[in-house]
């Protein structure tokens, strides 16, 4: 779960403050090795096969993964913004796509800081 907690940091890099009613929801899945932490009660005498093994990345090596999560979320948001095209919906409601030139200039100015 420490990786999922970095998702809001990626959103913040795109400019959102995560308002009270923003509806942000993050879903995370475990990719732990199969059989890890099954929480079963042993039914046999303690033997070598009565123990479970969990493989994990040491805490001291997680920083690169945290950075990757933040950057991936930021990239996903920017990609979604760029992919949006101008459309007209029900009752003539128009949603304009972002002007790519203006967005590119804005991002370039942000990176220069």
PDB file of C-alpha atoms in Angstrom:
ATOM      1  CA  UNK A   1       0.000   0.000   0.000  1.00  0.00           C
ATOM      2  CA  UNK A   2       2.856   2.474   0.368  1.00  0.00           C
ATOM      3  CA  UNK A   3       2.925   2.814  -3.427  1.00  0.00           C
ATOM      4  CA  UNK A   4      -0.811   3.569  -3.679  1.00  0.00           C
ATOM      5  CA  UNK A   5      -0.366   6.368  -1.159  1.00  0.00           C
ATOM      6  CA  UNK A   6       1.832   8.200  -3.677  1.00  0.00           C
ATOM      7  CA  UNK A   7      -0.996   8.567  -6.244  1.00  0.00           C
ATOM      8  CA  UNK A   8      -2.211  11.911  -4.809  1.00  0.00           C
ATOM      9  CA  UNK A   9       1.324  13.277  -5.189  1.00  0.00           C
ATOM     10  CA  UNK A  10       1.167  12.570  -8.924  1.00  0.00           C
ATOM     11  CA  UNK A  11      -2.191  14.318  -9.129  1.00  0.00           C
ATOM     12  CA  UNK A  12      -0.832  17.295  -7.208  1.00  0.00           C
ATOM     13  CA  UNK A  13       1.962  17.688  -9.758  1.00  0.00           C
ATOM     14  CA  UNK A  14      -0.725  18.312 -12.396  1.00  0.00           C
ATOM     15  CA  UNK A  15      -2.158  21.198 -10.408  1.00  0.00           C
ATOM     16  CA  UNK A  16      -5.081  19.731  -8.498  1.00  0.00           C
ATOM     17  CA  UNK A  17      -5.507  20.383  -4.806  1.00  0.00           C
ATOM     18  CA  UNK A  18      -7.900  17.455  -4.302  1.00  0.00           C
ATOM     19  CA  UNK A  19     -10.943  19.357  -3.134  1.00  0.00           C
ATOM     20  CA  UNK A  20     -13.358  17.903  -0.608  1.00  0.00           C
ATOM     21  CA  UNK A  21     -15.847  16.815  -3.295  1.00  0.00           C
ATOM     22  CA  UNK A  22     -13.330  15.879  -5.985  1.00  0.00           C
ATOM     23  CA  UNK A  23     -14.334  12.212  -5.940  1.00  0.00           C
ATOM     24  CA  UNK A  24     -10.752  10.962  -6.239  1.00  0.00           C
ATOM     25  CA  UNK A  25     -10.653   7.230  -5.667  1.00  0.00           C
ATOM     26  CA  UNK A  26      -7.562   5.051  -5.879  1.00  0.00           C
ATOM     27  CA  UNK A  27      -7.676   1.299  -6.209  1.00  0.00           C
ATOM     28  CA  UNK A  28      -4.599  -0.813  -5.572  1.00  0.00           C
ATOM     29  CA  UNK A  29      -3.962  -4.509  -6.045  1.00  0.00           C
ATOM     30  CA  UNK A  30      -1.306  -6.605  -4.399  1.00  0.00           C
ATOM     31  CA  UNK A  31       1.202  -8.419  -6.539  1.00  0.00           C
ATOM     32  CA  UNK A  32       2.617 -10.396  -3.619  1.00  0.00           C
ATOM     33  CA  UNK A  33       3.883 -13.845  -4.341  1.00  0.00           C
ATOM     34  CA  UNK A  34       1.101 -16.495  -4.332  1.00  0.00           C
ATOM     35  CA  UNK A  35       0.545 -18.094  -0.951  1.00  0.00           C
ATOM     36  CA  UNK A  36       2.028 -15.187   0.984  1.00  0.00           C
ATOM     37  CA  UNK A  37       0.149 -14.271   4.137  1.00  0.00           C
ATOM     38  CA  UNK A  38      -2.736 -16.706   3.757  1.00  0.00           C
ATOM     39  CA  UNK A  39      -3.475 -16.340   7.482  1.00  0.00           C
ATOM     40  CA  UNK A  40      -4.414 -19.973   7.931  1.00  0.00           C
ATOM     41  CA  UNK A  41      -4.168 -21.716  11.232  1.00  0.00           C
ATOM     42  CA  UNK A  42      -1.637 -24.555  11.152  1.00  0.00           C
ATOM     43  CA  UNK A  43      -3.294 -27.970  11.318  1.00  0.00           C
ATOM     44  CA  UNK A  44      -0.083 -29.990  11.601  1.00  0.00           C
ATOM     45  CA  UNK A  45       2.889 -29.974  13.893  1.00  0.00           C
ATOM     46  CA  UNK A  46       5.428 -27.227  13.108  1.00  0.00           C
ATOM     47  CA  UNK A  47       7.432 -28.429  10.156  1.00  0.00           C
ATOM     48  CA  UNK A  48       9.338 -26.717   7.374  1.00  0.00           C
ATOM     49  CA  UNK A  49       6.246 -26.572   5.141  1.00  0.00           C
ATOM     50  CA  UNK A  50       4.139 -25.034   7.911  1.00  0.00           C
ATOM     51  CA  UNK A  51       5.752 -21.634   7.363  1.00  0.00           C
ATOM     52  CA  UNK A  52       4.885 -19.048   4.748  1.00  0.00           C
ATOM     53  CA  UNK A  53       7.376 -16.909   2.880  1.00  0.00           C
ATOM     54  CA  UNK A  54       6.832 -13.358   1.743  1.00  0.00           C
ATOM     55  CA  UNK A  55       9.281 -11.814  -0.693  1.00  0.00           C
ATOM     56  CA  UNK A  56       9.451  -8.037  -0.642  1.00  0.00           C
ATOM     57  CA  UNK A  57      11.546  -5.072  -1.667  1.00  0.00           C
ATOM     58  CA  UNK A  58      13.550  -3.729   1.275  1.00  0.00           C
ATOM     59  CA  UNK A  59      12.345  -0.354   2.613  1.00  0.00           C
ATOM     60  CA  UNK A  60      15.631   1.272   1.726  1.00  0.00           C
ATOM     61  CA  UNK A  61      15.095   0.539  -1.963  1.00  0.00           C
ATOM     62  CA  UNK A  62      11.511   1.775  -2.356  1.00  0.00           C
ATOM     63  CA  UNK A  63      12.282   5.406  -3.253  1.00  0.00           C
ATOM     64  CA  UNK A  64      12.666   4.625  -6.955  1.00  0.00           C
ATOM     65  CA  UNK A  65       9.254   2.906  -6.917  1.00  0.00           C
ATOM     66  CA  UNK A  66       7.641   5.891  -5.162  1.00  0.00           C
ATOM     67  CA  UNK A  67       9.070   8.216  -7.803  1.00  0.00           C
ATOM     68  CA  UNK A  68       7.831   5.921 -10.578  1.00  0.00           C
ATOM     69  CA  UNK A  69       4.279   5.958  -9.199  1.00  0.00           C
ATOM     70  CA  UNK A  70       4.205   9.762  -8.952  1.00  0.00           C
ATOM     71  CA  UNK A  71       5.546  10.196 -12.480  1.00  0.00           C
ATOM     72  CA  UNK A  72       3.228   7.546 -13.945  1.00  0.00           C
ATOM     73  CA  UNK A  73       0.146   9.201 -12.436  1.00  0.00           C
ATOM     74  CA  UNK A  74       1.242  12.631 -13.648  1.00  0.00           C
ATOM     75  CA  UNK A  75       1.843  11.236 -17.145  1.00  0.00           C
ATOM     76  CA  UNK A  76      -1.543   9.496 -17.181  1.00  0.00           C
ATOM     77  CA  UNK A  77      -3.338  12.743 -16.308  1.00  0.00           C
ATOM     78  CA  UNK A  78      -1.485  14.722 -18.988  1.00  0.00           C
ATOM     79  CA  UNK A  79      -2.174  11.982 -21.556  1.00  0.00           C
ATOM     80  CA  UNK A  80      -5.882  12.036 -20.713  1.00  0.00           C
ATOM     81  CA  UNK A  81      -5.976  15.821 -21.086  1.00  0.00           C
ATOM     82  CA  UNK A  82      -4.235  15.721 -24.458  1.00  0.00           C
ATOM     83  CA  UNK A  83      -6.390  12.846 -25.743  1.00  0.00           C
ATOM     84  CA  UNK A  84      -9.598  14.791 -25.104  1.00  0.00           C
ATOM     85  CA  UNK A  85     -11.088  16.231 -28.275  1.00  0.00           C
ATOM     86  CA  UNK A  86     -13.686  18.932 -28.689  1.00  0.00           C
ATOM     87  CA  UNK A  87     -17.138  17.389 -28.588  1.00  0.00           C
ATOM     88  CA  UNK A  88     -20.732  18.487 -28.573  1.00  0.00           C
ATOM     89  CA  UNK A  89     -23.107  16.557 -26.387  1.00  0.00           C
ATOM     90  CA  UNK A  90     -26.742  16.580 -25.454  1.00  0.00           C
ATOM     91  CA  UNK A  91     -28.644  19.827 -25.909  1.00  0.00           C
ATOM     92  CA  UNK A  92     -25.665  21.366 -27.683  1.00  0.00           C
ATOM     93  CA  UNK A  93     -23.390  21.368 -24.630  1.00  0.00           C
ATOM     94  CA  UNK A  94     -19.875  21.797 -25.965  1.00  0.00           C
ATOM     95  CA  UNK A  95     -16.713  20.603 -24.248  1.00  0.00           C
ATOM     96  CA  UNK A  96     -13.617  21.993 -25.940  1.00  0.00           C
ATOM     97  CA  UNK A  97     -10.442  19.967 -26.188  1.00  0.00           C
ATOM     98  CA  UNK A  98      -7.310  21.543 -24.805  1.00  0.00           C
ATOM     99  CA  UNK A  99      -5.245  23.543 -27.293  1.00  0.00           C
ATOM    100  CA  UNK A 100      -2.102  21.427 -27.572  1.00  0.00           C
ATOM    101  CA  UNK A 101       0.210  24.371 -28.327  1.00  0.00           C
ATOM    102  CA  UNK A 102      -0.878  26.254 -25.198  1.00  0.00           C
ATOM    103  CA  UNK A 103      -0.616  23.127 -23.051  1.00  0.00           C
ATOM    104  CA  UNK A 104       2.854  22.357 -24.389  1.00  0.00           C
ATOM    105  CA  UNK A 105       4.016  25.913 -23.652  1.00  0.00           C
ATOM    106  CA  UNK A 106       2.553  25.712 -20.158  1.00  0.00           C
ATOM    107  CA  UNK A 107       4.285  22.400 -19.430  1.00  0.00           C
ATOM    108  CA  UNK A 108       7.579  23.671 -20.838  1.00  0.00           C
ATOM    109  CA  UNK A 109       7.357  26.730 -18.578  1.00  0.00           C
ATOM    110  CA  UNK A 110       6.604  24.506 -15.585  1.00  0.00           C
ATOM    111  CA  UNK A 111       9.600  22.252 -16.290  1.00  0.00           C
ATOM    112  CA  UNK A 112      11.925  25.261 -16.631  1.00  0.00           C
ATOM    113  CA  UNK A 113      11.357  26.209 -12.985  1.00  0.00           C
TER     114      UNK A 113
END
